[in-house]
Coordinates of C-alpha atoms and ligand atoms in Angstrom, one line a residue:
M1 CA 0.0 0.0 0.0
R2 CA 1.4 3.4 -1.1
T3 CA -0.1 6.6 0.3
L4 CA 1.0 10.1 -0.7
I5 CA 0.3 13.0 1.5
E6 CA 0.7 15.9 -0.9
N7 CA 1.2 19.7 -0.6
G8 CA 1.4 19.8 3.2
T9 CA 3.7 21.7 5.4
L10 CA 5.9 19.3 7.3
V11 CA 6.9 20.3 10.8
S12 CA 9.8 18.8 12.8
P13 CA 11.4 20.2 16.0
T14 CA 13.8 22.2 13.7
D15 CA 12.2 22.7 10.3
T16 CA 9.0 23.8 8.7
F17 CA 8.9 23.1 5.0
E18 CA 6.5 22.3 2.2
A19 CA 6.9 18.8 0.9
D20 CA 5.1 15.6 -0.1
L21 CA 5.4 12.5 2.2
L22 CA 5.2 9.0 0.8
I23 CA 4.1 6.1 3.0
E24 CA 4.9 2.6 1.9
N25 CA 3.1 0.0 3.9
E26 CA 4.1 0.7 7.5
K27 CA 7.0 3.1 6.9
I28 CA 7.7 6.6 5.8
A29 CA 9.4 5.9 2.4
A30 CA 10.3 9.3 1.2
V31 CA 9.9 13.1 1.7
G32 CA 10.4 15.5 -1.2
R33 CA 9.2 18.4 -3.2
G34 CA 8.5 18.1 -7.0
V35 CA 9.5 14.5 -6.9
A36 CA 7.8 11.8 -9.1
F37 CA 6.9 9.2 -6.5
G38 CA 5.3 6.8 -9.1
P39 CA 1.9 5.2 -8.7
V40 CA 0.1 5.3 -5.4
D41 CA -3.0 3.7 -3.9
K42 CA -4.2 6.8 -2.1
K43 CA -3.6 10.5 -2.0
V44 CA -4.3 12.9 0.8
D45 CA -4.3 16.6 -0.1
A46 CA -2.7 18.4 2.9
R47 CA -2.6 21.9 1.3
G48 CA -2.9 24.5 4.1
K49 CA -2.3 21.9 6.7
Y50 CA 0.6 20.7 8.8
V51 CA 2.0 17.2 8.6
I52 CA 3.5 16.2 11.9
P53 CA 4.8 13.0 13.6
G54 CA 2.1 11.4 15.6
G55 CA 1.8 12.4 19.2
I56 CA 3.5 10.3 21.8
D57 CA 2.0 10.4 25.3
V58 CA 4.4 8.9 27.8
H59 CA 2.1 9.0 30.8
T60 CA -1.2 7.1 30.7
H61 CA -3.1 4.8 33.1
M62 CA -5.4 2.5 31.1
D63 CA -7.4 -0.1 33.1
M64 CA -5.6 0.8 36.3
P65 CA -6.9 -0.3 39.7
F66 CA -6.6 2.8 41.9
G67 CA -8.5 4.6 44.6
G68 CA -10.9 1.8 45.3
T69 CA -11.9 1.5 41.6
T70 CA -10.4 1.1 38.1
S71 CA -9.7 3.8 35.6
A72 CA -12.5 4.1 33.1
D73 CA -10.6 3.6 29.8
D74 CA -9.1 0.2 28.9
F75 CA -6.5 -0.2 26.2
E76 CA -9.2 -0.3 23.4
S77 CA -11.2 2.8 24.3
G78 CA -8.2 4.7 25.6
T79 CA -6.0 4.2 22.5
R80 CA -8.9 4.9 20.2
A81 CA -9.5 8.2 22.0
A82 CA -5.8 8.9 21.7
A83 CA -5.9 8.4 18.0
F84 CA -8.8 10.7 17.6
G85 CA -6.7 13.4 19.2
G86 CA -3.6 12.8 17.0
T87 CA -1.7 10.6 19.5
T88 CA -0.3 7.5 17.9
T89 CA 1.8 6.0 20.7
I90 CA 1.3 5.8 24.4
V91 CA 3.6 4.5 27.2
D92 CA 1.4 3.2 30.0
F93 CA 2.4 2.3 33.6
A94 CA 2.4 -1.4 34.4
I95 CA 2.4 -2.0 38.2
Q96 CA 4.3 -4.4 40.4
P97 CA 1.5 -6.2 42.3
Q98 CA 1.5 -5.8 46.1
G99 CA 3.9 -8.6 47.3
G100 CA 4.5 -9.7 43.7
T101 CA 7.3 -9.3 41.2
L102 CA 7.9 -6.8 38.4
K103 CA 7.6 -9.6 35.9
A104 CA 4.2 -10.6 37.2
G105 CA 3.1 -6.9 36.8
L106 CA 4.4 -6.8 33.3
A107 CA 2.6 -10.0 32.4
Q108 CA -0.7 -8.5 33.7
W109 CA -0.2 -5.4 31.6
H110 CA 0.5 -7.4 28.5
E111 CA -2.7 -9.2 29.1
K112 CA -4.6 -5.9 29.4
A113 CA -3.2 -4.4 26.2
D114 CA -2.7 -7.4 23.9
G115 CA -5.3 -7.7 21.2
K116 CA -7.0 -4.4 22.4
A117 CA -4.8 -1.4 21.6
V118 CA -5.5 0.3 18.3
I119 CA -2.2 2.2 18.3
D120 CA 1.3 1.2 19.4
Y121 CA 2.2 1.2 23.0
G122 CA 5.0 0.6 25.5
F123 CA 5.2 0.2 29.2
H124 CA 7.0 1.8 32.1
M125 CA 7.0 -0.3 35.3
I126 CA 5.8 1.1 38.7
I127 CA 8.0 -0.3 41.5
R128 CA 6.4 -0.4 44.9
E129 CA 8.8 -2.7 46.7
V130 CA 12.6 -2.6 46.0
N131 CA 13.8 -6.0 47.1
K132 CA 16.5 -8.2 45.6
Q133 CA 14.2 -9.8 43.1
A134 CA 12.9 -6.4 41.9
L135 CA 16.4 -5.1 41.4
A136 CA 17.3 -8.2 39.4
D137 CA 14.1 -7.9 37.4
M138 CA 14.9 -4.3 36.6
D139 CA 17.9 -5.6 34.6
D140 CA 15.8 -8.1 32.7
L141 CA 13.1 -5.6 31.9
V142 CA 15.7 -3.1 30.5
K143 CA 17.8 -5.7 28.6
R144 CA 15.2 -8.2 27.4
E145 CA 11.6 -6.9 27.8
G146 CA 12.0 -3.4 26.3
V147 CA 10.7 -1.8 29.5
T148 CA 13.5 0.8 30.1
S149 CA 11.9 3.2 32.6
F150 CA 10.4 2.8 36.1
K151 CA 8.1 5.0 38.1
M152 CA 8.5 5.4 41.9
F153 CA 6.5 7.5 44.3
T154 CA 7.3 9.7 47.3
A155 CA 3.5 10.1 47.5
Y156 CA 0.5 7.8 48.4
P157 CA 1.8 6.1 51.6
G158 CA 0.5 2.5 51.9
V159 CA -0.2 2.3 48.2
F160 CA 2.8 3.2 46.1
F161 CA 5.1 5.1 48.5
V162 CA 8.7 4.0 48.7
D163 CA 11.4 5.3 51.1
D164 CA 14.5 7.2 50.1
A165 CA 16.8 4.3 50.5
S166 CA 14.7 2.2 48.1
I167 CA 14.7 5.0 45.5
F168 CA 18.4 5.3 45.9
R169 CA 18.9 1.6 45.3
A170 CA 16.8 1.7 42.2
L171 CA 18.6 4.8 41.0
R172 CA 22.0 3.0 41.4
K173 CA 20.6 0.0 39.5
T174 CA 19.8 2.2 36.5
G175 CA 23.4 3.4 36.7
D176 CA 24.3 -0.2 35.8
N177 CA 21.6 -1.0 33.3
G178 CA 20.9 2.4 31.6
G179 CA 17.3 2.6 32.6
L180 CA 15.5 5.8 33.6
I181 CA 13.7 6.4 37.0
C182 CA 10.6 8.6 36.8
M183 CA 9.5 10.1 40.0
H184 CA 6.1 11.2 41.4
A185 CA 7.5 13.8 43.7
E186 CA 5.2 15.0 46.5
N187 CA 5.9 14.4 50.2
G188 CA 3.2 11.9 50.9
P189 CA 3.7 11.2 54.6
V190 CA 3.5 14.9 55.5
I191 CA 0.5 15.4 53.1
D192 CA -1.2 12.6 55.0
V193 CA -0.7 14.5 58.3
I194 CA -2.2 17.6 56.8
I195 CA -5.1 15.6 55.4
E196 CA -5.8 14.2 58.9
E197 CA -5.8 17.7 60.4
A198 CA -8.2 18.9 57.7
K199 CA -10.6 16.0 58.2
A200 CA -10.5 16.5 62.0
R201 CA -11.7 20.0 61.5
G202 CA -14.6 18.6 59.4
E203 CA -13.4 19.7 56.0
T204 CA -14.9 17.5 53.3
A205 CA -15.0 19.4 50.0
P206 CA -13.0 18.5 46.9
A207 CA -11.0 21.8 47.2
W208 CA -9.3 20.3 50.3
H209 CA -7.6 17.8 48.1
A210 CA -5.5 20.6 46.8
L211 CA -5.3 22.6 50.0
T212 CA -3.7 19.6 51.8
R213 CA -1.1 19.2 49.1
P214 CA 0.9 22.4 49.2
P215 CA 3.2 23.2 46.3
R216 CA 6.1 23.5 48.7
L217 CA 5.8 19.7 49.3
E218 CA 6.1 19.1 45.6
G219 CA 9.2 21.3 45.6
E220 CA 10.7 19.6 48.6
A221 CA 10.2 16.1 47.2
S222 CA 11.6 17.2 43.8
H223 CA 14.6 18.6 45.5
R224 CA 15.1 15.4 47.5
V225 CA 14.8 12.9 44.5
L226 CA 17.0 15.1 42.4
A227 CA 19.7 15.1 45.1
L228 CA 19.5 11.3 45.3
A229 CA 19.9 11.1 41.5
E230 CA 22.8 13.5 41.7
V231 CA 24.6 11.4 44.3
A232 CA 23.8 8.2 42.4
K233 CA 25.1 10.0 39.2
V234 CA 22.2 9.0 37.1
P235 CA 19.5 10.8 35.1
L236 CA 16.0 11.4 36.6
Y237 CA 12.7 12.3 35.1
I238 CA 10.0 14.0 37.1
V239 CA 6.4 13.1 36.1
H240 CA 3.4 15.4 36.0
L241 CA 5.3 18.4 37.4
S242 CA 2.7 20.9 38.5
A243 CA 4.2 23.6 40.8
A244 CA 6.6 26.4 40.1
E245 CA 8.4 25.3 43.3
A246 CA 9.2 21.9 41.7
L247 CA 10.2 23.5 38.4
E248 CA 12.7 25.7 40.3
Q249 CA 14.3 22.5 41.7
V250 CA 14.6 21.0 38.2
R251 CA 16.1 24.2 36.9
Q252 CA 18.7 24.4 39.7
A253 CA 19.6 20.7 39.3
R254 CA 20.1 21.1 35.6
D255 CA 22.3 24.2 36.3
R256 CA 24.4 22.0 38.5
G257 CA 24.8 19.5 35.7
V258 CA 22.3 16.9 36.9
R259 CA 20.6 15.1 34.0
A260 CA 17.2 16.2 35.3
Y261 CA 14.2 16.0 33.0
A262 CA 10.5 16.7 33.6
E263 CA 7.1 16.7 32.0
T264 CA 4.1 18.8 32.7
C265 CA 0.5 18.1 31.6
P266 CA -2.2 20.3 29.9
Q267 CA -4.3 20.4 33.1
Y268 CA -1.6 22.4 34.9
L269 CA -1.3 24.8 31.9
F270 CA -5.1 25.3 31.3
L271 CA -6.9 24.7 34.6
D272 CA -6.2 26.0 38.1
H273 CA -7.4 26.0 41.7
R274 CA -10.6 27.9 40.8
N275 CA -11.9 24.7 39.2
Y276 CA -12.1 23.1 42.6
E277 CA -14.6 25.9 43.6
E278 CA -17.2 24.9 41.0
P279 CA -20.6 24.3 42.5
G280 CA -21.7 21.1 44.3
F281 CA -19.3 18.1 43.8
S282 CA -18.1 19.3 40.4
G283 CA -14.7 20.1 41.9
S284 CA -14.0 16.4 42.2
K285 CA -13.5 16.3 38.4
Y286 CA -10.1 17.9 39.0
V287 CA -9.0 15.8 41.9
M288 CA -5.6 14.5 40.8
S289 CA -2.2 14.4 42.3
P290 CA -0.3 16.7 42.2
P291 CA -3.4 19.0 42.3
L292 CA -4.2 22.0 40.2
R293 CA -2.3 25.0 41.5
M294 CA -3.2 28.7 42.1
P295 CA -3.8 31.0 39.1
G296 CA -0.5 32.4 37.8
N297 CA 1.4 29.2 38.5
E298 CA 0.9 28.1 34.8
Q299 CA 3.0 31.0 33.6
H300 CA 6.0 29.4 35.2
L301 CA 5.3 26.2 33.5
W302 CA 5.0 27.8 30.1
R303 CA 8.3 29.5 30.7
G304 CA 9.7 26.0 31.6
L305 CA 8.4 24.7 28.3
Q306 CA 10.0 27.6 26.4
L307 CA 13.4 27.3 28.1
D308 CA 13.6 23.5 28.0
D309 CA 13.6 23.1 31.7
L310 CA 10.4 21.0 30.9
Q311 CA 11.1 18.7 28.0
C312 CA 7.7 16.9 27.5
V313 CA 4.0 17.4 27.7
S314 CA 2.2 14.2 28.7
T315 CA -1.4 13.7 30.0
D316 CA -1.4 11.5 33.1
H317 CA -4.6 10.2 31.6
C318 CA -6.4 8.5 34.5
P319 CA -10.1 8.9 34.0
F320 CA -12.9 8.1 36.5
C321 CA -16.6 8.7 35.9
M322 CA -18.6 10.9 38.3
K323 CA -20.1 7.9 40.0
E324 CA -16.6 6.7 40.9
K325 CA -15.6 10.2 42.0
E326 CA -18.6 10.1 44.3
L327 CA -16.7 7.5 46.4
G328 CA -15.3 10.6 48.0
K329 CA -18.5 12.5 48.6
G330 CA -18.3 13.7 52.2
D331 CA -14.5 12.8 52.3
F332 CA -12.2 14.5 49.8
S333 CA -9.5 12.0 50.6
K334 CA -11.5 9.2 49.1
I335 CA -12.1 10.8 45.7
P336 CA -10.2 8.6 43.1
N337 CA -7.2 10.7 41.9
G338 CA -7.0 11.3 38.2
A339 CA -8.6 13.0 35.2
P340 CA -9.0 12.3 31.5
G341 CA -6.7 13.9 28.9
V342 CA -5.3 11.4 26.3
E343 CA -7.5 12.8 23.6
T344 CA -7.1 16.5 24.3
R345 CA -3.4 17.1 24.6
L346 CA -2.6 18.3 21.0
Y347 CA -5.6 20.5 20.8
L348 CA -4.8 22.2 24.0
T349 CA -1.0 22.6 23.5
F350 CA -1.7 24.0 20.0
E351 CA -3.5 26.9 21.8
G352 CA 0.0 27.6 23.1
V353 CA 1.2 27.9 19.5
R354 CA -1.7 30.1 18.6
S355 CA -1.1 32.4 21.5
G356 CA 2.7 32.6 20.7
K357 CA 3.8 30.9 23.9
I358 CA 5.6 28.1 22.0
S359 CA 6.6 27.8 18.4
L360 CA 5.1 25.2 16.0
N361 CA 8.4 23.3 16.1
R362 CA 8.5 23.3 19.9
W363 CA 5.0 21.9 19.9
V364 CA 6.1 19.0 17.8
Q365 CA 9.2 18.5 20.0
L366 CA 7.2 18.6 23.3
N367 CA 4.5 16.2 22.1
S368 CA 6.4 13.8 20.0
A369 CA 10.2 14.1 19.3
A370 CA 11.4 14.7 22.9
P371 CA 9.3 12.0 24.5
A372 CA 10.5 9.6 21.8
K373 CA 14.1 10.5 22.6
L374 CA 13.8 10.3 26.4
F375 CA 11.9 7.0 26.3
G376 CA 13.9 5.1 23.7
L377 CA 11.6 5.3 20.7
F378 CA 13.3 7.9 18.5
G379 CA 14.1 6.8 15.0
R380 CA 11.0 4.6 14.9
K381 CA 8.6 7.1 16.4
G382 CA 8.6 10.9 16.8
T383 CA 10.1 11.8 13.4
L384 CA 9.0 12.1 9.7
A385 CA 12.3 10.8 8.4
P386 CA 12.3 8.0 5.8
G387 CA 12.5 4.6 7.5
A388 CA 10.5 5.7 10.5
D389 CA 7.1 4.1 11.3
A390 CA 4.5 6.0 9.4
D391 CA 2.8 7.5 12.4
V392 CA 1.7 10.7 10.8
V393 CA -0.9 13.3 11.5
V394 CA -2.4 15.8 9.1
W395 CA -3.3 18.8 11.3
D396 CA -5.7 21.6 10.1
P397 CA -4.6 24.7 12.0
E398 CA -7.9 26.5 11.2
K399 CA -10.4 23.7 12.1
R400 CA -12.5 24.6 15.1
H401 CA -13.4 22.0 17.6
T402 CA -15.3 22.1 20.9
L403 CA -14.0 19.9 23.7
S404 CA -16.9 18.1 25.3
A405 CA -18.0 14.9 26.9
K406 CA -20.8 14.8 24.3
T407 CA -18.3 14.3 21.5
H408 CA -15.1 13.0 23.0
H409 CA -14.1 9.3 22.7
M410 CA -12.7 8.8 26.1
K411 CA -15.0 6.5 28.2
V412 CA -15.6 9.0 30.9
D413 CA -18.7 11.1 31.5
Y414 CA -17.1 14.5 31.8
N415 CA -14.5 16.6 30.1
P416 CA -12.4 18.9 32.3
Y417 CA -12.5 21.5 29.5
E418 CA -16.2 21.2 28.7
G419 CA -17.4 23.7 26.1
R420 CA -13.9 25.1 25.4
E421 CA -13.5 25.9 21.7
V422 CA -10.1 25.2 20.3
V423 CA -8.7 26.0 16.9
G424 CA -6.6 23.3 15.2
A425 CA -7.5 19.7 14.8
P426 CA -6.3 16.5 13.2
T427 CA -8.0 15.5 9.9
H428 CA -6.0 12.4 9.1
V429 CA -4.2 10.1 11.6
F430 CA -2.0 7.3 10.3
S431 CA -0.7 4.6 12.7
R432 CA 2.1 2.6 11.1
G433 CA 0.9 3.5 7.7
K434 CA -2.7 2.7 8.3
L435 CA -5.3 5.5 8.2
V436 CA -7.0 5.1 11.6
V437 CA -8.9 8.4 11.8
E438 CA -10.2 10.4 8.9
G439 CA -12.6 13.4 9.1
G440 CA -13.8 12.3 12.5
N441 CA -14.4 8.6 11.5
F442 CA -12.5 5.8 13.1
L443 CA -11.0 3.4 10.6
G444 CA -8.6 1.5 12.9
K445 CA -9.0 -1.9 14.4
K446 CA -8.8 -3.3 17.9
G447 CA -5.6 -5.3 18.3
D448 CA -3.7 -3.5 15.5
G449 CA -1.5 -1.7 18.1
R450 CA 1.7 -3.4 18.8
F451 CA 3.9 -3.6 22.0
L452 CA 7.0 -1.5 21.6
K453 CA 10.2 -2.8 23.1
R454 CA 11.9 0.5 23.9
A455 CA 15.6 1.3 23.9
L456 CA 17.5 3.5 26.3
T457 CA 17.2 7.2 26.7
L458 CA 18.7 9.2 23.9
A459 CA 19.2 12.7 25.3
Ligands
URP501 O1 -4.0 11.7 40.2 C1 -3.2 11.1 39.5 N1 -2.1 11.6 39.0 N2 -3.6 9.8 39.2 C2 -2.8 8.8 38.5 C3 -1.7 8.2 39.4 C4 -0.5 9.1 39.3 O2 0.0 9.5 40.4 O3 0.0 9.3 38.3
ZN502 ZN1 1.9 10.0 39.8
ZN503 ZN1 0.1 9.2 36.5

């Protein structure tokens, strides 16, 4: 099968140029202008549109047991929604079962995704217990299983929390095997004390989720894990960075020469604490950790994206329907933590391009090329170069779209950006050469997504 995307404007992290792009079966075969490509089976006219590498979302939680329930999207619905939004690869978090091994957790996640995903996917591994077996398994995951990154938490005591010594042991291990530790950095034990105090005073509303997780405690935990990585002499990636205080720690670490990397998410750029004040129980829609921050904080994050102190935008897609959120009616600490976003990342961050906060090239870098490089996918994904997988999105910069639960494809009954009109939307989405979304219609197939064995960080 040969498909020619004609007359488009190709965008990479460094270049914006008019060219045609030829897809042959699963791969990008050629890029050129005024070239005779020979006979093709299908042509797509991309005049007036951008042609970009498919989005790569390196932070999703499909089918994840959490907070007394399970996230609403499974690998089928979640990857389908991703494709509708122009994302063609996800990296989801497999979880070491309580008292179990990393390999058992990996097997569970393969079972969840295999035969279901509509786009390609990889896994990180969440480590909740750093014992001898886990340290040995880390080597195997990196060297044989293509799982080259691990997430650990200084948050959620009793669920995912690990102590500093465990984090340090795991960091040292990545010094041997080349893997990358990703940290959820909030001081969970202290947050739990503040939560107890608030509950003792009778505070129940969703806003207290945020008020009991001060930004300073994200800054403190970020400082600590960056110091551990510095002493261990290994790189570190901070996930879902929300607070200016944490960004400052990343910046200082980078200035000291630490290989510190971090992502933020659209919710921290486009929503803020005022959302928790919405009437009734509506504030629960935004209960996630770290929480939304005070208005003005987002300006620091945009600056971080501009100056490369933040290298990626991911989504932390972890949706729960309102009836699940209601588990925490009357007790904010029981509201399942997480919000949807896998479908809306490119739309929202393109608003950053339109408002002049980031360039078109930076948009591609943050959403595709940089995550590919940091998470061992570059060359295959995150680029329009010949030989790469033909994960390609045709993006209409003028197309208007309203974000809404009425029209989105995520299996969740609310949209955090309900009613927001955005400008710029995908018209064609190719996953490994196959057209999976065209003009709002899904043409992909359950099970077509393949597991990606990832290489080491290329940064
Ligand atoms: O609230 C969140 N972020 N839920 C998902 C789990 C995590 O910490 O990433
Ligand atoms: Zn987290
Ligand atoms: Zn997460």
